[in-house]
Amino acid sequence: MKRILSMLLVLVMLTALAACGGDAKTDDTSDLPASVTYPITVTDQAGRTVVIEEEPQTLVSGYYISTSALIALELDDRMVGIEAKADKRSIYQLASPELISLPSVGSAKEFDLEGCAALNPDLVILPMKLKDAAATLEGLGIDVLLVNPENQALLEEMITLIATAANKGSRANELLDFIAACEADLEKQIAGTEAPSVYLAGNSDFLSTAGNAMYQSDMIRLAGGVNAAAEISDTYWVNISYEQLLTWNPDYIILASDASYTAADVLADPNLADCKAVAAGNVYQMPGDAEAWDSPVPSGILGSVWLANILHPEQVTEEYAASQYHTFYDTFYGFAYQTGSASN
């Protein structure tokens, strides 16, 4: 259903093509057209209408999530600028090392507006937080897309948006089809199983977690679990107390891939001795060898596959999970993924 809804969005985004002179082909399927004719009108994830006169040949990404999507969509060779700290991203070193040497345009907190404009890009992709910068760049005649992939549906919508704007429909179809196939596999494999409760702990603080509106909650659901913090409706990470965690009493505790503490730290925490997950030894850290699978990047679907193997090992085997990891990275990022072992 999410795949259908995501593709329906494309039809909405392309309805203005006739008025703008575009001639993108749409058929009776929900797939993105293989090619579009410019100018093309799209609506970004901030609800802004953006008219793109010609196929963009030079791109800037001010957000690691959109940069990862650009690599998967085979658009990294068009990039002329990238977000700060690109050299810290393993996925760039593995899939597109030339990105590391591109000029930095800063971060959402400290965006280099002048530096970005000086690159004279055809299209800039920024996170929602940079609305003001987007307005300034557009005033300079630079097209900008604002993205906000805060859950699985919005992630797929972002992929659709970028692919439509940059004429990469065929590649996006491959990527979205892979994600949809993983989702269908997981649904079939875990059908009829009991959904254990899962507490997902944050990067810097174990007592920080993601509520129901965030991407991580979708990841848990797709893996056949229930987010222990689902009652929290806040769209950002929230801090809780030990008392709250013990009240939820989750069956599993999963640490963020780049957590500043370890599963051993959690297992040894005397405040958690009565927690079911700790008593059973069900404390694991999400892999992050290539990318943080607990974030809304294209490879995030692998986080659900990995977690499903942890929660339902008899139904979702290690062999199946490993095959998905290898196929994904070989197909969309061009390198052989080295499977790590889950640690607890």
Short mmCIF file of C-alpha atoms in Angstrom, two decimals:
data_model
loop_
_atom_site.label_atom_id
_atom_site.label_comp_id
_atom_site.label_asym_id
_atom_site.label_seq_id
_atom_site.Cartn_x
_atom_site.Cartn_y
_atom_site.Cartn_z
CA MET A 1 0.00 0.00 0.00
CA LYS A 2 2.82 2.43 0.85
CA ARG A 3 4.41 1.68 -2.52
CA ILE A 4 1.13 2.58 -4.25
CA LEU A 5 0.68 5.75 -2.21
CA SER A 6 4.25 6.80 -2.93
CA MET A 7 3.79 6.34 -6.64
CA LEU A 8 0.45 8.14 -6.60
CA LEU A 9 2.36 11.13 -5.27
CA VAL A 10 4.37 11.09 -8.47
CA LEU A 11 1.24 11.36 -10.56
CA VAL A 12 0.21 14.38 -8.52
CA MET A 13 3.63 15.97 -8.96
CA LEU A 14 3.51 15.44 -12.70
CA THR A 15 0.02 16.82 -13.33
CA ALA A 16 1.38 20.29 -13.92
CA LEU A 17 3.63 19.15 -16.75
CA ALA A 18 1.24 20.01 -19.56
CA ALA A 19 0.79 23.56 -18.34
CA CYS A 20 4.56 23.97 -17.99
CA GLY A 21 5.43 22.36 -21.30
CA GLY A 22 6.60 19.03 -19.84
CA ASP A 23 5.68 15.79 -21.53
CA ALA A 24 6.60 13.02 -19.07
CA LYS A 25 4.96 9.76 -20.02
CA THR A 26 2.66 8.10 -17.53
CA ASP A 27 0.98 4.78 -18.15
CA ASP A 28 -1.54 2.70 -16.22
CA THR A 29 1.10 1.38 -13.79
CA SER A 30 2.32 3.07 -10.64
CA ASP A 31 5.95 3.15 -11.82
CA LEU A 32 7.88 6.34 -12.44
CA PRO A 33 8.28 7.16 -16.14
CA ALA A 34 11.62 6.15 -17.61
CA SER A 35 12.21 9.71 -18.76
CA VAL A 36 10.59 13.12 -18.55
CA THR A 37 10.59 16.18 -20.77
CA TYR A 38 11.52 19.49 -19.22
CA PRO A 39 10.39 21.90 -17.91
CA ILE A 40 8.86 19.85 -15.12
CA THR A 41 6.97 20.93 -12.00
CA VAL A 42 7.35 19.07 -8.71
CA THR A 43 6.15 19.64 -5.17
CA ASP A 44 8.81 19.15 -2.52
CA GLN A 45 8.29 17.83 1.01
CA ALA A 46 7.74 21.32 2.37
CA GLY A 47 4.79 21.71 -0.02
CA ARG A 48 6.70 24.15 -2.23
CA THR A 49 6.12 24.16 -5.98
CA VAL A 50 9.40 24.00 -7.89
CA VAL A 51 9.64 24.40 -11.67
CA ILE A 52 12.79 22.83 -13.10
CA GLU A 53 13.46 24.18 -16.57
CA GLU A 54 16.17 21.73 -17.66
CA GLU A 55 17.54 18.42 -16.45
CA PRO A 56 19.92 19.33 -13.61
CA GLN A 57 23.54 18.48 -14.37
CA THR A 58 25.16 19.88 -11.24
CA LEU A 59 23.82 19.06 -7.78
CA VAL A 60 24.51 20.05 -4.20
CA SER A 61 23.31 18.02 -1.23
CA GLY A 62 23.32 19.64 2.20
CA TYR A 63 22.04 16.54 3.99
CA TYR A 64 23.67 13.12 4.37
CA ILE A 65 20.35 11.36 3.80
CA SER A 66 19.79 12.99 0.43
CA THR A 67 23.46 12.41 -0.46
CA SER A 68 23.06 8.70 0.19
CA ALA A 69 19.96 8.70 -2.02
CA LEU A 70 21.86 10.49 -4.78
CA ILE A 71 24.47 7.72 -4.77
CA ALA A 72 21.79 5.02 -4.95
CA LEU A 73 20.11 6.87 -7.84
CA GLU A 74 23.43 7.10 -9.74
CA LEU A 75 23.50 10.88 -9.40
CA ASP A 76 26.68 11.21 -7.34
CA ASP A 77 28.72 11.99 -10.46
CA ARG A 78 26.69 15.18 -10.87
CA MET A 79 27.45 16.46 -7.37
CA VAL A 80 29.58 19.59 -6.98
CA GLY A 81 29.00 20.23 -3.26
CA ILE A 82 28.26 18.15 -0.17
CA GLU A 83 27.32 18.49 3.50
CA ALA A 84 29.94 18.93 6.21
CA LYS A 85 31.94 16.00 7.61
CA ALA A 86 31.54 13.91 4.48
CA ASP A 87 34.85 12.22 5.26
CA LYS A 88 33.22 10.69 8.35
CA ARG A 89 30.65 8.77 6.27
CA SER A 90 31.77 5.21 5.58
CA ILE A 91 29.24 4.82 2.77
CA TYR A 92 30.92 7.59 0.76
CA GLN A 93 34.34 6.01 1.14
CA LEU A 94 32.97 2.65 0.03
CA ALA A 95 30.65 3.72 -2.79
CA SER A 96 31.79 7.10 -4.07
CA PRO A 97 35.09 8.23 -2.52
CA GLU A 98 35.38 11.22 -4.85
CA LEU A 99 32.54 12.86 -2.93
CA ILE A 100 34.78 13.34 0.09
CA SER A 101 36.89 15.93 -1.71
CA LEU A 102 33.93 18.05 -2.85
CA PRO A 103 33.47 21.54 -1.37
CA SER A 104 31.52 21.50 1.89
CA VAL A 105 28.36 23.58 2.18
CA GLY A 106 28.16 23.10 5.94
CA SER A 107 25.37 21.61 7.99
CA ALA A 108 21.78 22.41 8.92
CA LYS A 109 23.15 24.26 11.95
CA GLU A 110 25.84 26.16 10.07
CA PHE A 111 24.93 26.20 6.39
CA ASP A 112 27.38 27.97 4.06
CA LEU A 113 24.91 29.89 1.93
CA GLU A 114 27.53 31.90 0.06
CA GLY A 115 29.68 28.85 -0.56
CA CYS A 116 26.73 26.93 -1.92
CA ALA A 117 25.69 29.77 -4.23
CA ALA A 118 29.27 30.13 -5.49
CA LEU A 119 29.12 26.57 -6.83
CA ASN A 120 26.31 27.71 -9.15
CA PRO A 121 24.47 24.37 -9.00
CA ASP A 122 21.44 23.54 -11.11
CA LEU A 123 19.68 21.92 -8.13
CA VAL A 124 20.23 21.97 -4.37
CA ILE A 125 18.68 19.45 -1.96
CA LEU A 126 18.34 20.58 1.64
CA PRO A 127 16.67 19.37 4.85
CA MET A 128 13.44 21.01 5.96
CA LYS A 129 15.30 23.01 8.62
CA LEU A 130 16.91 25.13 5.90
CA LYS A 131 13.75 26.77 4.53
CA ASP A 132 15.23 30.23 4.82
CA ALA A 133 18.36 29.22 2.91
CA ALA A 134 16.16 27.66 0.22
CA ALA A 135 14.29 30.94 -0.23
CA THR A 136 17.55 32.87 -0.56
CA LEU A 137 19.01 30.45 -3.10
CA GLU A 138 15.84 30.55 -5.17
CA GLY A 139 16.06 34.32 -5.15
CA LEU A 140 19.43 33.83 -6.85
CA GLY A 141 17.84 31.64 -9.52
CA ILE A 142 18.94 28.30 -8.03
CA ASP A 143 16.35 25.52 -7.78
CA VAL A 144 16.00 23.95 -4.33
CA LEU A 145 14.16 20.88 -3.06
CA LEU A 146 13.43 20.60 0.66
CA VAL A 147 13.17 17.05 1.96
CA ASN A 148 11.88 15.59 5.20
CA PRO A 149 12.17 11.76 5.28
CA GLU A 150 10.93 11.30 8.84
CA ASN A 151 9.25 7.93 8.26
CA GLN A 152 9.36 5.10 5.72
CA ALA A 153 6.65 6.57 3.49
CA LEU A 154 8.35 9.98 3.47
CA LEU A 155 11.70 8.35 2.69
CA GLU A 156 10.20 6.66 -0.36
CA GLU A 157 8.52 9.95 -1.27
CA MET A 158 11.91 11.71 -1.09
CA ILE A 159 13.46 9.13 -3.42
CA THR A 160 10.56 9.63 -5.82
CA LEU A 161 10.90 13.41 -5.66
CA ILE A 162 14.64 13.48 -6.36
CA ALA A 163 14.38 10.91 -9.13
CA THR A 164 11.56 12.81 -10.81
CA ALA A 165 13.42 16.11 -10.65
CA ALA A 166 16.66 14.61 -11.98
CA ASN A 167 15.18 12.25 -14.59
CA LYS A 168 16.15 9.01 -12.86
CA GLY A 169 12.81 7.24 -12.91
CA SER A 170 14.08 3.83 -13.99
CA ARG A 171 16.73 3.73 -11.29
CA ALA A 172 14.23 4.88 -8.65
CA ASN A 173 11.86 2.10 -9.72
CA GLU A 174 14.62 -0.46 -9.12
CA LEU A 175 15.35 0.97 -5.68
CA LEU A 176 11.73 1.29 -4.61
CA ASP A 177 10.96 -2.18 -5.95
CA PHE A 178 13.79 -3.63 -3.86
CA ILE A 179 12.44 -1.90 -0.75
CA ALA A 180 8.90 -3.06 -1.50
CA ALA A 181 10.09 -6.63 -2.05
CA CYS A 182 11.89 -6.62 1.31
CA GLU A 183 8.78 -5.33 3.01
CA ALA A 184 6.66 -8.03 1.35
CA ASP A 185 9.18 -10.74 2.29
CA LEU A 186 9.21 -9.65 5.90
CA GLU A 187 5.43 -9.47 6.10
CA LYS A 188 5.15 -12.99 4.71
CA GLN A 189 7.90 -14.48 6.84
CA ILE A 190 6.73 -13.08 10.17
CA ALA A 191 2.99 -13.54 9.57
CA GLY A 192 1.35 -15.09 12.61
CA THR A 193 4.26 -14.46 14.97
CA GLU A 194 3.94 -12.54 18.21
CA ALA A 195 5.30 -9.00 18.05
CA PRO A 196 7.78 -8.38 20.89
CA SER A 197 8.25 -4.90 22.34
CA VAL A 198 11.44 -3.11 21.32
CA TYR A 199 13.15 -0.15 22.96
CA LEU A 200 15.45 1.72 20.59
CA ALA A 201 18.10 3.71 22.48
CA GLY A 202 19.65 6.87 21.07
CA ASN A 203 23.18 7.71 19.99
CA SER A 204 24.58 9.69 22.88
CA ASP A 205 22.15 8.82 25.65
CA PHE A 206 20.65 5.43 26.45
CA LEU A 207 17.57 7.16 27.92
CA SER A 208 16.82 8.93 24.63
CA THR A 209 14.38 7.23 22.26
CA ALA A 210 12.23 7.75 19.17
CA GLY A 211 8.44 7.97 19.41
CA ASN A 212 5.78 6.63 17.09
CA ALA A 213 6.01 9.38 14.47
CA MET A 214 9.67 8.78 13.64
CA TYR A 215 11.36 6.59 11.07
CA GLN A 216 12.76 4.23 13.69
CA SER A 217 9.25 3.25 14.74
CA ASP A 218 8.48 2.15 11.18
CA MET A 219 11.71 0.14 11.14
CA ILE A 220 10.62 -1.74 14.26
CA ARG A 221 7.11 -2.35 12.89
CA LEU A 222 8.41 -3.71 9.57
CA ALA A 223 10.65 -6.08 11.55
CA GLY A 224 7.66 -7.54 13.36
CA GLY A 225 8.06 -5.68 16.62
CA VAL A 226 6.25 -2.98 18.58
CA ASN A 227 7.96 0.24 19.53
CA ALA A 228 7.98 0.37 23.33
CA ALA A 229 7.85 4.16 23.06
CA ALA A 230 4.91 4.20 20.65
CA GLU A 231 2.80 6.21 23.10
CA ILE A 232 5.14 9.18 22.56
CA SER A 233 3.75 11.34 19.77
CA ASP A 234 6.63 13.83 19.65
CA THR A 235 8.31 13.81 16.24
CA TYR A 236 11.80 14.18 17.71
CA TRP A 237 13.99 12.17 20.03
CA VAL A 238 12.80 12.43 23.61
CA ASN A 239 14.45 11.76 26.96
CA ILE A 240 12.83 9.39 29.40
CA SER A 241 13.61 8.05 32.88
CA TYR A 242 14.66 4.61 34.07
CA GLU A 243 11.27 4.37 35.72
CA GLN A 244 9.53 4.90 32.40
CA LEU A 245 11.67 2.30 30.68
CA LEU A 246 11.01 -0.24 33.42
CA THR A 247 7.28 0.48 33.12
CA TRP A 248 7.45 -0.33 29.41
CA ASN A 249 9.63 -3.36 30.28
CA PRO A 250 10.61 -4.16 26.67
CA ASP A 251 11.46 -7.63 25.41
CA TYR A 252 14.41 -6.28 23.41
CA ILE A 253 16.72 -3.29 23.68
CA ILE A 254 18.39 -2.12 20.48
CA LEU A 255 21.18 0.45 20.53
CA ALA A 256 21.66 2.95 17.72
CA SER A 257 24.46 1.96 15.35
CA ASP A 258 26.73 4.81 16.43
CA ALA A 259 25.86 4.75 20.12
CA SER A 260 28.56 6.12 22.41
CA TYR A 261 28.05 3.19 24.81
CA THR A 262 27.89 -0.58 24.34
CA ALA A 263 25.50 -3.46 24.83
CA ALA A 264 27.79 -4.62 27.64
CA ASP A 265 27.27 -1.27 29.39
CA VAL A 266 23.52 -1.74 29.26
CA LEU A 267 23.66 -5.34 30.44
CA ALA A 268 25.79 -4.28 33.40
CA ASP A 269 23.62 -1.31 34.39
CA PRO A 270 22.16 -2.11 37.86
CA ASN A 271 19.19 0.17 37.16
CA LEU A 272 18.07 -2.26 34.45
CA ALA A 273 18.47 -5.55 36.31
CA ASP A 274 14.68 -6.09 36.42
CA CYS A 275 14.11 -5.27 32.74
CA LYS A 276 13.01 -8.28 30.68
CA ALA A 277 15.38 -7.50 27.82
CA VAL A 278 18.38 -7.30 30.13
CA ALA A 279 17.42 -10.38 32.14
CA ALA A 280 17.13 -12.39 28.90
CA GLY A 281 20.29 -10.92 27.38
CA ASN A 282 18.30 -9.43 24.52
CA VAL A 283 20.40 -6.29 24.06
CA TYR A 284 21.90 -5.67 20.62
CA GLN A 285 23.54 -2.86 18.70
CA MET A 286 22.40 -2.03 15.18
CA PRO A 287 25.16 -2.59 12.59
CA GLY A 288 26.74 0.51 11.12
CA ASP A 289 29.67 -0.78 9.09
CA ALA A 290 28.51 0.94 5.91
CA GLU A 291 25.71 3.20 7.09
CA ALA A 292 23.42 3.75 10.06
CA TRP A 293 20.53 1.43 9.24
CA ASP A 294 18.49 3.03 12.02
CA SER A 295 18.20 6.25 10.01
CA PRO A 296 15.98 7.14 7.01
CA VAL A 297 18.49 6.38 4.26
CA PRO A 298 17.73 4.06 1.31
CA SER A 299 19.58 1.23 3.08
CA GLY A 300 17.35 1.69 6.12
CA ILE A 301 15.20 -1.22 4.93
CA LEU A 302 18.17 -3.42 5.80
CA GLY A 303 17.75 -2.28 9.40
CA SER A 304 14.31 -3.88 9.40
CA VAL A 305 15.74 -7.05 7.83
CA TRP A 306 18.50 -7.22 10.45
CA LEU A 307 16.09 -6.53 13.31
CA ALA A 308 13.60 -9.10 12.03
CA ASN A 309 16.38 -11.71 12.16
CA ILE A 310 17.04 -10.71 15.80
CA LEU A 311 13.36 -10.76 16.79
CA HIS A 312 12.26 -13.74 14.65
CA PRO A 313 15.39 -15.80 13.86
CA GLU A 314 13.47 -18.93 12.88
CA GLN A 315 11.36 -17.07 10.34
CA VAL A 316 13.92 -14.53 9.06
CA THR A 317 17.20 -16.40 8.83
CA GLU A 318 20.73 -15.03 8.89
CA GLU A 319 21.20 -16.42 5.37
CA TYR A 320 18.24 -14.46 4.05
CA ALA A 321 19.37 -11.29 5.80
CA ALA A 322 22.94 -11.61 4.50
CA SER A 323 21.71 -12.12 0.95
CA GLN A 324 19.67 -8.92 1.16
CA TYR A 325 22.63 -6.92 2.47
CA HIS A 326 24.90 -8.14 -0.32
CA THR A 327 22.34 -7.70 -3.08
CA PHE A 328 21.43 -4.19 -1.98
CA TYR A 329 24.94 -2.79 -1.75
CA ASP A 330 26.15 -4.55 -4.87
CA THR A 331 23.17 -3.26 -6.88
CA PHE A 332 22.81 0.30 -5.61
CA TYR A 333 26.22 1.23 -4.20
CA GLY A 334 28.63 -0.92 -6.19
CA PHE A 335 30.62 -2.62 -3.45
CA ALA A 336 30.64 -5.93 -1.65
CA TYR A 337 29.20 -5.63 1.84
CA GLN A 338 31.11 -7.40 4.59
CA THR A 339 28.54 -8.90 6.90
CA GLY A 340 29.20 -8.18 10.55
CA SER A 341 27.89 -10.27 13.40
CA ALA A 342 25.31 -8.94 15.83
CA SER A 343 26.77 -8.44 19.27
CA ASN A 344 25.13 -8.56 22.65
#
